[in-house]
Coordinates of C-alpha atoms and ligand atoms in Angstrom, one line a residue:
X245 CA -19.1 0.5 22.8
X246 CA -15.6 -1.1 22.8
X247 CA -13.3 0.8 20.7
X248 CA -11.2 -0.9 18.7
X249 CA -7.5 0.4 17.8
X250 CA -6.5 0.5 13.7
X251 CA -2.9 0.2 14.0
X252 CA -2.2 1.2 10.1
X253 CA 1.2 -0.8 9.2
X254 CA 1.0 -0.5 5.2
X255 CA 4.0 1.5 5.2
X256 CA 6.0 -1.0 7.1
X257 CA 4.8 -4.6 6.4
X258 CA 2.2 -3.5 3.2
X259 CA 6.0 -2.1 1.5
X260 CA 7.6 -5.2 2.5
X261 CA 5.6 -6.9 -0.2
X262 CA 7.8 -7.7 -3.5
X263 CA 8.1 -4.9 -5.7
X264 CA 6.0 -2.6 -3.9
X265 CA 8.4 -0.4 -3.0
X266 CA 7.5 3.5 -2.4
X267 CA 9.5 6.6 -2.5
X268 CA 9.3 9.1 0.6
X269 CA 7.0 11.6 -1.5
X270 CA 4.5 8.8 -2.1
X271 CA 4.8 7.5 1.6
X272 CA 3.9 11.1 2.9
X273 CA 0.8 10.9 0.6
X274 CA -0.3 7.8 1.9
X275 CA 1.0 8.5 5.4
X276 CA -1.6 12.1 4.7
X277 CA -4.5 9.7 3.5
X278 CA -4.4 7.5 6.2
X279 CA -4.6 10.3 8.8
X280 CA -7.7 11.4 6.7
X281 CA -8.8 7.7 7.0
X282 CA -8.8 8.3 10.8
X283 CA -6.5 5.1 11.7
X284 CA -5.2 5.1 15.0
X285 CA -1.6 4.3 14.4
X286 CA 0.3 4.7 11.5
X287 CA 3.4 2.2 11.7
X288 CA 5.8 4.5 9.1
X289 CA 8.5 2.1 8.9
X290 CA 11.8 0.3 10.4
X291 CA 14.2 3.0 10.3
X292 CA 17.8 0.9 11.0
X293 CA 16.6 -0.8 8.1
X294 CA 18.0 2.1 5.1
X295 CA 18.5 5.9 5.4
X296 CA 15.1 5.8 3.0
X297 CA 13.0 4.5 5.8
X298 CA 14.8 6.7 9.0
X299 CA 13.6 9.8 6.4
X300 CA 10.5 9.0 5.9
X301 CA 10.0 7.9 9.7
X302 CA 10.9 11.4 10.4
X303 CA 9.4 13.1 7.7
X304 CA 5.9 11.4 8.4
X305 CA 6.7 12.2 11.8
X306 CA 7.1 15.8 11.4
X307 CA 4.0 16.4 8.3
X308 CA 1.0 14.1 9.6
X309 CA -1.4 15.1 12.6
X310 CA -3.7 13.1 14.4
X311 CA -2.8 9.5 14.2
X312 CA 0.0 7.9 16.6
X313 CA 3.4 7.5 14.3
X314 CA 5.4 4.1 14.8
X315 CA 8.6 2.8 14.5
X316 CA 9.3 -0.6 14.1
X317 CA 12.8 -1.7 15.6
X318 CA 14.5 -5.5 16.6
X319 CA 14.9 -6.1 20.2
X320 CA 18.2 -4.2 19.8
X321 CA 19.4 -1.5 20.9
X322 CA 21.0 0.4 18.0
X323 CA 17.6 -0.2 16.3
X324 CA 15.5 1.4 19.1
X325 CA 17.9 4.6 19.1
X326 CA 17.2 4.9 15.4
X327 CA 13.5 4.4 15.7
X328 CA 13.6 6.8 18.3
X329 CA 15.4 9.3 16.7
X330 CA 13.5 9.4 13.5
X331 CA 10.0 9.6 16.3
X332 CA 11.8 12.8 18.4
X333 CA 9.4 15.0 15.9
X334 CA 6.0 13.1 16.8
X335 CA 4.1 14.5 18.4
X336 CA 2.3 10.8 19.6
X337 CA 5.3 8.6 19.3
X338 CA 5.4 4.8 19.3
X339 CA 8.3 2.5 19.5
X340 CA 7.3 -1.4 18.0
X341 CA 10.1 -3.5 19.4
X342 CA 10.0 -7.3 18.6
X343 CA 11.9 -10.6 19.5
X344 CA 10.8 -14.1 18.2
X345 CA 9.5 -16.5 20.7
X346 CA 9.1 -19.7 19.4
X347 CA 10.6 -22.8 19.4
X348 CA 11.7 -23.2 15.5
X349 CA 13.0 -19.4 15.4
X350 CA 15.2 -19.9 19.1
X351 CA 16.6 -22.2 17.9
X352 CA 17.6 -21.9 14.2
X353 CA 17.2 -17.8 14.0
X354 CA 18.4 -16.7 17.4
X355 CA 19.8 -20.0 18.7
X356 CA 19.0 -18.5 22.3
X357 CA 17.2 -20.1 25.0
X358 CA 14.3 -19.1 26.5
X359 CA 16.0 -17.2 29.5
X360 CA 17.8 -15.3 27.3
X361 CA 14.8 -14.4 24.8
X362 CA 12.8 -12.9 28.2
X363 CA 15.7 -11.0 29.2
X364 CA 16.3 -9.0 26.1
X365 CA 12.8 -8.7 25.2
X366 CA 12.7 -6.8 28.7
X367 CA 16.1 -4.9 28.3
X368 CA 14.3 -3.7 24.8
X369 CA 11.3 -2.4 26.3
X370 CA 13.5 -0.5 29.3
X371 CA 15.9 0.8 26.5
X372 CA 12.4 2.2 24.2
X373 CA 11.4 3.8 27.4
X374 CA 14.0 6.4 26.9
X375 CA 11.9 8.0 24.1
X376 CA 8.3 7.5 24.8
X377 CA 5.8 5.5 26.8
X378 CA 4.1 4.2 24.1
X379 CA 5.9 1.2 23.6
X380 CA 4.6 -2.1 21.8
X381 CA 5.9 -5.3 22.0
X382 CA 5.4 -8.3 19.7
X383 CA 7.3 -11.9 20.2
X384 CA 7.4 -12.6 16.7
X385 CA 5.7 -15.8 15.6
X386 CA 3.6 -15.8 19.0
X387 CA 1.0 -18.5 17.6
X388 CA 3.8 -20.3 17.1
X389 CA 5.0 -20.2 20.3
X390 CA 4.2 -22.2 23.9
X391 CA 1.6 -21.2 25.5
X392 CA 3.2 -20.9 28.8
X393 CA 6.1 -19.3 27.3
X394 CA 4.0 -16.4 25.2
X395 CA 2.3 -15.8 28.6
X396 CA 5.8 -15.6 30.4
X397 CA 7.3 -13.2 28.2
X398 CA 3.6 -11.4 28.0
X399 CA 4.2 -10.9 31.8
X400 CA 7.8 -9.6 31.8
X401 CA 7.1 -6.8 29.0
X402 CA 4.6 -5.1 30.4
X403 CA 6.2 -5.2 33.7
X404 CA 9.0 -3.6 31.9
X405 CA 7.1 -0.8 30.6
X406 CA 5.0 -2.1 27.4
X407 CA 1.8 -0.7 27.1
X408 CA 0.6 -2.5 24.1
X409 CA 1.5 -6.2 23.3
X410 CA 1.1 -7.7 20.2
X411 CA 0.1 -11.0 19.2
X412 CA 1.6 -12.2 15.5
X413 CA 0.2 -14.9 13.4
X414 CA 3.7 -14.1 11.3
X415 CA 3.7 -16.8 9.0
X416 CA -0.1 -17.2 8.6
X417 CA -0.6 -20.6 10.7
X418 CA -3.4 -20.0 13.0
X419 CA -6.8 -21.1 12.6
X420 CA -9.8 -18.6 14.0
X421 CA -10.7 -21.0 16.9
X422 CA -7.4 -21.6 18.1
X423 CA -6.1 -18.1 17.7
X424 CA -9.2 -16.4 19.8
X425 CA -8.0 -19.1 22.1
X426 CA -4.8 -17.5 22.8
X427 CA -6.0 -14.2 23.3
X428 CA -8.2 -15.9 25.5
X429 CA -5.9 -17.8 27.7
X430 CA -3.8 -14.6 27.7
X431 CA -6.5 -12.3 28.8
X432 CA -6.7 -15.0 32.0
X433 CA -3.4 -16.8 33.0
X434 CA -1.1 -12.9 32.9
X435 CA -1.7 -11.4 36.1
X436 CA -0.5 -8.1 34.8
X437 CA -2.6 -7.9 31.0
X438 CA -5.0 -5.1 32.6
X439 CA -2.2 -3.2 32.2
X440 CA -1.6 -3.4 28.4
X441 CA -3.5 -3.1 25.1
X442 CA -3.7 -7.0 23.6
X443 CA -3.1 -6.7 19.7
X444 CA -3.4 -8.9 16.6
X445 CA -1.2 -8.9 13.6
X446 CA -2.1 -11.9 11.3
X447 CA -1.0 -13.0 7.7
X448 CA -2.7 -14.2 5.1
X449 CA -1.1 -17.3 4.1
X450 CA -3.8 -19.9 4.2
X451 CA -6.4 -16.7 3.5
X452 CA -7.1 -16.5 7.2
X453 CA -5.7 -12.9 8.3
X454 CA -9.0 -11.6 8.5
X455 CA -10.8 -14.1 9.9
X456 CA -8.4 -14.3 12.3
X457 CA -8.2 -10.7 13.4
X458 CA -12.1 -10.8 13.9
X459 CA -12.1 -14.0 15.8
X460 CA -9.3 -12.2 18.0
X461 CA -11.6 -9.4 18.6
X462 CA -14.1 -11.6 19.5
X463 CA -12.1 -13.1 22.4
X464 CA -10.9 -9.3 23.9
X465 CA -8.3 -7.9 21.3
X466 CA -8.8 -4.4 21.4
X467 CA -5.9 -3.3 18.5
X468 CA -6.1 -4.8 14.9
X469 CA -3.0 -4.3 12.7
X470 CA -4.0 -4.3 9.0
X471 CA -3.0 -2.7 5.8
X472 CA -4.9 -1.4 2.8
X473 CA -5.8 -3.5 0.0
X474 CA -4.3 -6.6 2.4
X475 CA -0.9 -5.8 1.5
X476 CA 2.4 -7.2 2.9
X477 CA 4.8 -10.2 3.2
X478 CA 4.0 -13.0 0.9
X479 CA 0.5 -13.8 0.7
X480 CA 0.1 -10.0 2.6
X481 CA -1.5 -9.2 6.0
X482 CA -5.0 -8.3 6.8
X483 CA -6.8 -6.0 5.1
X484 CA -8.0 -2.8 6.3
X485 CA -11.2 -2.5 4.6
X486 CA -12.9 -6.0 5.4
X487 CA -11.6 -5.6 9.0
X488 CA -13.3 -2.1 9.6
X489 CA -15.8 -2.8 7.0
X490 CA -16.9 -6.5 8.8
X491 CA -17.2 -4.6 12.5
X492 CA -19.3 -1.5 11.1
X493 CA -21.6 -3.8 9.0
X494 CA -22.1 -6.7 11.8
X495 CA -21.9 -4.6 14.8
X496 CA -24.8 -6.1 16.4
X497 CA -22.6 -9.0 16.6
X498 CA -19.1 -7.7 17.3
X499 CA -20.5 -5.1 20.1
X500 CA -17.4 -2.2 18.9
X501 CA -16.5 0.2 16.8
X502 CA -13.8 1.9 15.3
X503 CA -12.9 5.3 14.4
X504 CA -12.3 4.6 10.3
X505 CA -14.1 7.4 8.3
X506 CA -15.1 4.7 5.9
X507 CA -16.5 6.8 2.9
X508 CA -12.3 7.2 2.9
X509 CA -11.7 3.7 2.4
X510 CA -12.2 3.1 -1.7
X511 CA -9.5 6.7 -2.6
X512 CA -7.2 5.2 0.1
X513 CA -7.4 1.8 -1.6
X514 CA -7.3 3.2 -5.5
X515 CA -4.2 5.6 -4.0
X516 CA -2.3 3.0 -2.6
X517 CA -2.6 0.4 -5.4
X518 CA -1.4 3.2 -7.8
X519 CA 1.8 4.4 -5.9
X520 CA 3.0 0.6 -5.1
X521 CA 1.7 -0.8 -8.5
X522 CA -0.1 -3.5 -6.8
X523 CA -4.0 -3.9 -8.7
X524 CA -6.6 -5.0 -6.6
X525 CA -8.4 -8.1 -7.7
X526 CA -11.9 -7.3 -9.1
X527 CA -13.8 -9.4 -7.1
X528 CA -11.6 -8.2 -3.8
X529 CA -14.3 -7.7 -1.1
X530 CA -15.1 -3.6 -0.2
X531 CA -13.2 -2.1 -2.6
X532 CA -12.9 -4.4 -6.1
X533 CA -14.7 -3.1 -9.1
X534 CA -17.2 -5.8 -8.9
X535 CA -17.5 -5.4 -4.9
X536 CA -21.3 -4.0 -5.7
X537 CA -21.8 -4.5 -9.0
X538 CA -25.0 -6.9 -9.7
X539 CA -25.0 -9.0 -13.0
X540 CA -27.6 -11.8 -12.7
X541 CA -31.2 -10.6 -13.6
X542 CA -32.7 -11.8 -10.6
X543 CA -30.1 -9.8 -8.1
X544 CA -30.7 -7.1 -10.3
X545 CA -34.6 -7.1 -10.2
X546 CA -34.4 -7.4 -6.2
X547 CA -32.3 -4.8 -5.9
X548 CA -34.2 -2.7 -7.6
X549 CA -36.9 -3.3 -5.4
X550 CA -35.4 -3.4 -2.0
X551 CA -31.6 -2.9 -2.4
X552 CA -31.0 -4.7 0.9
X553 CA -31.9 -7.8 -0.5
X554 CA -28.7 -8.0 -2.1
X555 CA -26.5 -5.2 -0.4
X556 CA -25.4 -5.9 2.9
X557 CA -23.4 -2.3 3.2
X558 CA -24.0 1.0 1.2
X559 CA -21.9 1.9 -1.4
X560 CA -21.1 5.4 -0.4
X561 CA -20.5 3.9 3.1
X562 CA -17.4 2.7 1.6
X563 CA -16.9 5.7 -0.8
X564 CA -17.4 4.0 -4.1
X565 CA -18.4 7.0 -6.0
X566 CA -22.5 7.5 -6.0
X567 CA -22.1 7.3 -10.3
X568 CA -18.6 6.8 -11.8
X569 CA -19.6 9.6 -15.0
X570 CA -18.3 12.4 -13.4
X571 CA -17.1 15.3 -15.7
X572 CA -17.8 16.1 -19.2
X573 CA -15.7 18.7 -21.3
X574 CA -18.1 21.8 -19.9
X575 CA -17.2 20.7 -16.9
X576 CA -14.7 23.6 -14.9
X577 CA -11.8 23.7 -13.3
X578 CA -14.4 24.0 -9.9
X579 CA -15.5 20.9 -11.0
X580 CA -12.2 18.9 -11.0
X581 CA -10.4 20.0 -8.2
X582 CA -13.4 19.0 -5.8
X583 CA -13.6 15.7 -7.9
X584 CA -10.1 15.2 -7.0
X585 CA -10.6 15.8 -3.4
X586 CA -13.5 13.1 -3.2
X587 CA -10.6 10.3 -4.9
X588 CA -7.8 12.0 -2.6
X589 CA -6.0 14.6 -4.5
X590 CA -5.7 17.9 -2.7
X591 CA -4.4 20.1 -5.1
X592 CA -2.4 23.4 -4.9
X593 CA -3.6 26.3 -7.5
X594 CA -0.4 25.3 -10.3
X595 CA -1.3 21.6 -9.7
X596 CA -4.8 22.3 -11.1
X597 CA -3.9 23.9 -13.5
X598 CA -1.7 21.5 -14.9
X599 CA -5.1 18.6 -14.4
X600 CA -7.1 20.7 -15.9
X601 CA -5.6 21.2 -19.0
X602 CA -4.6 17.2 -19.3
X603 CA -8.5 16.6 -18.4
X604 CA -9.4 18.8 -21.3
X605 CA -7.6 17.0 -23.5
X606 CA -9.0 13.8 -22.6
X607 CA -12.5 15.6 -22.6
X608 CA -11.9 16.4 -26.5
X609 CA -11.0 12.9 -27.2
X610 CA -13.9 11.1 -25.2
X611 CA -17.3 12.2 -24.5
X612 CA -17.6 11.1 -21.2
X613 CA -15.0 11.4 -18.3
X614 CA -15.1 9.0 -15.6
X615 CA -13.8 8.8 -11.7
X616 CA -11.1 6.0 -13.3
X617 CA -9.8 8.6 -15.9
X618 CA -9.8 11.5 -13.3
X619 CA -7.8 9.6 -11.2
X620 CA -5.4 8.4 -13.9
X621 CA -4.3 12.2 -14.8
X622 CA -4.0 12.7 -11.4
X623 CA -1.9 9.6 -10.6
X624 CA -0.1 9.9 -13.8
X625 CA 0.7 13.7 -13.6
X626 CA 1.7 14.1 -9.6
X627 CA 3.6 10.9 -9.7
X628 CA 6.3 11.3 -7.5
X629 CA 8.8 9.0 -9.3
X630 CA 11.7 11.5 -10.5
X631 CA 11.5 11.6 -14.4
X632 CA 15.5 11.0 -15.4
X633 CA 13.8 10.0 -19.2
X634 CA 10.6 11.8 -19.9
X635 CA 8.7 10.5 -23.3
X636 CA 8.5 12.4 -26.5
X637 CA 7.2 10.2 -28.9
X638 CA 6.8 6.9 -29.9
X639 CA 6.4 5.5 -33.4
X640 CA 5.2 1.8 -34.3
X641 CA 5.6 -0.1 -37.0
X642 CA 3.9 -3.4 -37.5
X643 CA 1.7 -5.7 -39.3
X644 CA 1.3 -9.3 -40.5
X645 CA 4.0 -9.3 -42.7
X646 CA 6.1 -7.1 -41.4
X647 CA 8.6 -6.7 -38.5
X648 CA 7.5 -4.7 -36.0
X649 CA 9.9 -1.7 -35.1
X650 CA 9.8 1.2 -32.9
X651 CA 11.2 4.3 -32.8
X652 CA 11.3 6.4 -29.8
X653 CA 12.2 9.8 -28.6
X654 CA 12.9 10.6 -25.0
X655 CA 13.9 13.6 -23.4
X656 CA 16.7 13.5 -21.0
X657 CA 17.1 15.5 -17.7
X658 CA 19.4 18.2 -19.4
X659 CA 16.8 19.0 -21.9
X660 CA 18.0 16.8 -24.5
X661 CA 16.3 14.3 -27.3
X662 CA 17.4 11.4 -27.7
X663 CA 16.0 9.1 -30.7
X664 CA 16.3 5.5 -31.4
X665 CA 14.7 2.5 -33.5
X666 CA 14.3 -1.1 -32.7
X667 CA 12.8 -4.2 -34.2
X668 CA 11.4 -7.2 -31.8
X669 CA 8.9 -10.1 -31.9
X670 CA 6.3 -7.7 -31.6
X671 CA 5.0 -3.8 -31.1
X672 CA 5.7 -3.6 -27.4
X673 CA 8.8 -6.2 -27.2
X674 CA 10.4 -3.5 -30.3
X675 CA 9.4 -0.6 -28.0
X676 CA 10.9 -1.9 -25.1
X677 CA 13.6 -2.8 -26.7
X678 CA 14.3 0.9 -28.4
X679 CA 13.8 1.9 -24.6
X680 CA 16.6 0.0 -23.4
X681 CA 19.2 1.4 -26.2
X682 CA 18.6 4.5 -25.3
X683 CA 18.3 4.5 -21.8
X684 CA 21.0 1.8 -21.3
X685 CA 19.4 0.2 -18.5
X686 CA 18.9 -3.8 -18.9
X687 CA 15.4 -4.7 -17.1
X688 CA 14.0 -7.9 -17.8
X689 CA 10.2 -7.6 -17.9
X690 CA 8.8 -10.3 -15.9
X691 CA 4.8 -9.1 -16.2
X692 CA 2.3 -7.3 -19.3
X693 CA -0.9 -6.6 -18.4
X694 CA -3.5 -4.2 -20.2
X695 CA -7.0 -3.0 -19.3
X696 CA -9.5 -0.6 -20.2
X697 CA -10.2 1.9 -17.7
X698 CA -13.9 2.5 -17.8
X699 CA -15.8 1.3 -20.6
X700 CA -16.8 2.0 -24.3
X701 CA -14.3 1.9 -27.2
X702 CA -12.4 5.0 -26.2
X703 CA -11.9 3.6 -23.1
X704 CA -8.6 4.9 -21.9
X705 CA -6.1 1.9 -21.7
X706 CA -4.1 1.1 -18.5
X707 CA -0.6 -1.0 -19.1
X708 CA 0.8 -2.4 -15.5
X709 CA 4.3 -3.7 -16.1
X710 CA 6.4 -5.6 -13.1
X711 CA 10.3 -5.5 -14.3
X712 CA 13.3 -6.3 -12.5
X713 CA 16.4 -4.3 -12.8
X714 CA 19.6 -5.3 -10.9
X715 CA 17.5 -8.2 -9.5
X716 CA 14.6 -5.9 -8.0
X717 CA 11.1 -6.3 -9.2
X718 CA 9.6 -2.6 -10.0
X719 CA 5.9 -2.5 -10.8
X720 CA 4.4 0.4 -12.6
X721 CA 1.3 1.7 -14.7
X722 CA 0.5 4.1 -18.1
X723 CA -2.4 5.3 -19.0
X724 CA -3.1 6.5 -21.9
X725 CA -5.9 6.8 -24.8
X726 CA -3.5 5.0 -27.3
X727 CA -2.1 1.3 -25.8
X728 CA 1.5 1.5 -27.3
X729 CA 1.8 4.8 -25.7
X730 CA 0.6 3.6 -22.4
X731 CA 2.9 0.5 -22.6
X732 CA 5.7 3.1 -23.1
X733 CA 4.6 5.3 -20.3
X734 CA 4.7 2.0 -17.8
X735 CA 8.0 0.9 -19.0
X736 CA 9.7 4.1 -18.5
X737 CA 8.1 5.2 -14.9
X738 CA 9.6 1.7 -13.8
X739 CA 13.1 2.8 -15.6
X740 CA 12.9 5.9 -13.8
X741 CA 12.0 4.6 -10.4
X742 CA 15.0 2.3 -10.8
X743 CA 16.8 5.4 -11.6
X744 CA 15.9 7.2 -8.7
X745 CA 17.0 4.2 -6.5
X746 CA 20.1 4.8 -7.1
X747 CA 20.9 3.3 -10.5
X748 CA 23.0 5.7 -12.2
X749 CA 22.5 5.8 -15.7
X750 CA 24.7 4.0 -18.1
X751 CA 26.1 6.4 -21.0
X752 CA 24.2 5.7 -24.1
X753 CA 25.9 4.0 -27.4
X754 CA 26.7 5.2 -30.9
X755 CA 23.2 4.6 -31.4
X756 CA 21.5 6.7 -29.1
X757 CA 21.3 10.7 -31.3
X758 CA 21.0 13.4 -29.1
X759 CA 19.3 16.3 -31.0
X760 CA 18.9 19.7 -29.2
X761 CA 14.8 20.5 -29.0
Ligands
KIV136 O1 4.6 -10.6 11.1 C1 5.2 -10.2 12.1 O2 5.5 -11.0 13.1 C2 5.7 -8.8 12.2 C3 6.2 -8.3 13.4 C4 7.4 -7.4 13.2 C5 5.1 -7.7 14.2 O3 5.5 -8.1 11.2
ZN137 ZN1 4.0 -9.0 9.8

């Protein structure tokens, strides 16, 4: 069977989506996950773009095994040193050059003709070949472009040495007919395309990137670039799961495969919607709570008598977990760690340690402990944000005839209390206030969102804030059994991840006590 390339880019165009923006611990984890996924190529980033993304180029570089790292660079050739630079570790290197190609970008963007766009397009792929022979190219905006001009500069890069040339839908414009029509006419009118891998990269702005992708396939595309959970630019790019999920489940139509360990697919998803704050929707196809959940009476009576007639794929194909109760409080330390493997948490000795006393905790306060609240501890307690403000307590004060006030204590990086008080128009507006005072940062929060984990009254609750600090959205999570404290826990990981960016703190009023502990 045709094997189809995953080229992984949710590092690079899955952290280009607003406010998903991951820190180089995180991007190791997810760079780890996706190697355990089995994806081809893992595109790690676009080093020239900040000394964050070179590191963690080279860092995922050095640390993950098995899948091809990439570097995404512009057809220059200060980017293609740095790409190639931070890839000098790899052991499979790739260099992702690109150039746009069509009409609209020549000639508002570049304001070059097309002479000129060939010859650096070329000159980019010559200069990549000084660090690998893996080189991609992609003229950006390619279904955008004409047709005898995508198959020109097709031509010249892989005479110049690309081995794999990509085919963007960048801005989401491409209908599945017409698309698999341009792989097609590729695959016929450029003398040379034996020579290269044709890929597809397609947005999702008209809800087509997947469809898209397939339809490429279809037509001869042998590399797909996706990202989990459909992340990236704007309305995202396509998504992993459906992609891999679509060719495994029709294969009798598509006539390929790929190499995706799929019972990976559902902890990859839950890890990377955690460490970039972006929730999946429900209802998201593969991996979305209700992806295989049955509610109306008759699906429920047929699939209790033939679960195909409503199940096209098995659950544990995709690695939703076989019964979300998991642990109770017998359950041992044994018990947790390899529970925290199967959602994607390989823990050291101290690390378990730490788990297990938080899941005990929880354990005493619920009866029942599901994968959700597992994987909360985890996510809450390995987070790799760096805690400048660490919360103590919180106190609330409200009612129907009263004003609501908070008072909060945090703990500082030198070891410190600090405590203040706030009123506001309600609980959480008064605890995000007190926040503010004593941490001195101003954020404006621009989203509130609340949900129960699992179910049943003690339910733990799950806060998702999105907040903008010095004009730059930061999304973040709590958990937590009590809401206020969870709201408290969100608002402050997104304070400290702004922190961590680079924010130095602002020195804290009158207001702000600092009591040693
Ligand atoms: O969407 C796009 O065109 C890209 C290229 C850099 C491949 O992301
Ligand atoms: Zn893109």
């Amino acid at each position: 069977m045709r094997h189809i390339i995953i080229f992984d880019t949710t590092l690079r165009d899955g952290e280009q989506s607003p406010g998903a923006s991951l820190n180089l611990p995180e991007k190791i984890q997810i760079a780890r996950q996706l190697a355990q996924l089995k994806v081809d190529v893992i595109e790690a980033g676009f080093p020239i773009t900040s000394p964050g993304d070179f590191e963690a180029v080279q860092a995922i570089a050095q640390a993950v095994k098995g899948p091809t790292i990439c570097a995404l660079a512009r057809s220059v050739e200060k980017d293609i040193d740095r790409a190639g630079e931070a890839l000098a570790k790899a052991r499979k290197p790739r260099i992702h050059v690109f150039c746009a190609t069509s009409e609209i970008h020549r000639k508002f963007k570049l304001r070059k003709a097309k002479s000129e766009i060939v010859r650096i397009a070329v000159d980019s792929v010559r200069h990549a070949g000084k660090y690998t022979r893996d080189i991609e190219f992609s003229p950006e905006d390619a279904s955008r472009t004409e047709p005898d001009f995508l198959a020109e500069v097709v031509e010249a890069v892989i005479d110049a040495g690309a081995t794999t040339v990509n085919i963007p839908d960048t801005v989401g414009y491409a209908m599945p007919e017409q698309y698999a029509a341009t792989i097609r006419s590729l695959r016929e009118t450029v003398s040379n395309i034996g020579k290269a891998v044709i890929s597809v990269h397609c947005h999702n702005d008209l809800g087509l990137g997947v469809a898209n992708s397939l339809a490429a396939v279809m037509a001869g595309a042998d590399q797909v670039e996706c990202t989990i959970n459909g992340l990236g630019e704007r309305a995202g790019n396509a998504s992993l799961e459906e992609i891999v999920m679509a060719i495994k489940t029709r294969r009798d139509y598509f006539q390929c495969d790929t190499g995706i360990a799929t019972p990976k697919l559902f902890a990859t998803s839950r890890m990377v919607s955690t460490l970039t704050g972006m929730q999946v929707q429900r209802n998201k196809a593969i991996v979305g709570e209700n992806a295989f959940a049955h509610e109306s009476g008759i699906h429920q009576d047929g699939m209790l008598k033939e679960r195909r007639t409503y199940e096209i794929m098995l659950p544990e194909d995709v690695g939703v977990p076989r019964s979300s109760l998991v642990l109770g409080k017998h359950s041992g330390r044994h018990a947790l760690r390899v529970r925290a493997e199967d959602l994607g948490f390989k823990l050291t000795d101290e690390q378990l340690i730490v788990a297990y006393d938080r899941f005990k905790i929880l354990a005493d306060k619920k009866k029942v402990v599901y994968d959700e609240d597992v994987q909360a501890i985890l996510e809450d307690e390995f987070a790799q944000v760096e805690e400048t403000y660490r919360l103590e307590s919180v106190q609330i004060s409200s009612g129907t005839h009263s004003i609501p006030t908070a008072t909060v204590r945090l703990l500082n990086l030198k070891g410190e209390s600090l405590q203040d008080a706030s009123t506001g128009d309600g609980p959480v507006d008064a605890l995000y206030k007190a926040i503010e005072r004593l941490t001195g940062v101003k954020a404006r929060l621009k989203d509130y969102r609340i949900r129960a984990v699992t179910v049943g009254k003690d339910a733990q609750g799950e806060v998702s804030v999105e907040v903008e600090v010095d004009g730059r959205s930061i999304l973040a999570r709590g958990v937590s059994t009590d809401i206020i404290q969870a709201s408290a826990l969100a608002y402050l990981k997104a304070i400290n991840s702004s922190l961590s960016r680079g924010r130095k703190p602002v020195v804290k009023g009158s207001k702000a006590r600092a009591a040693s502990l």
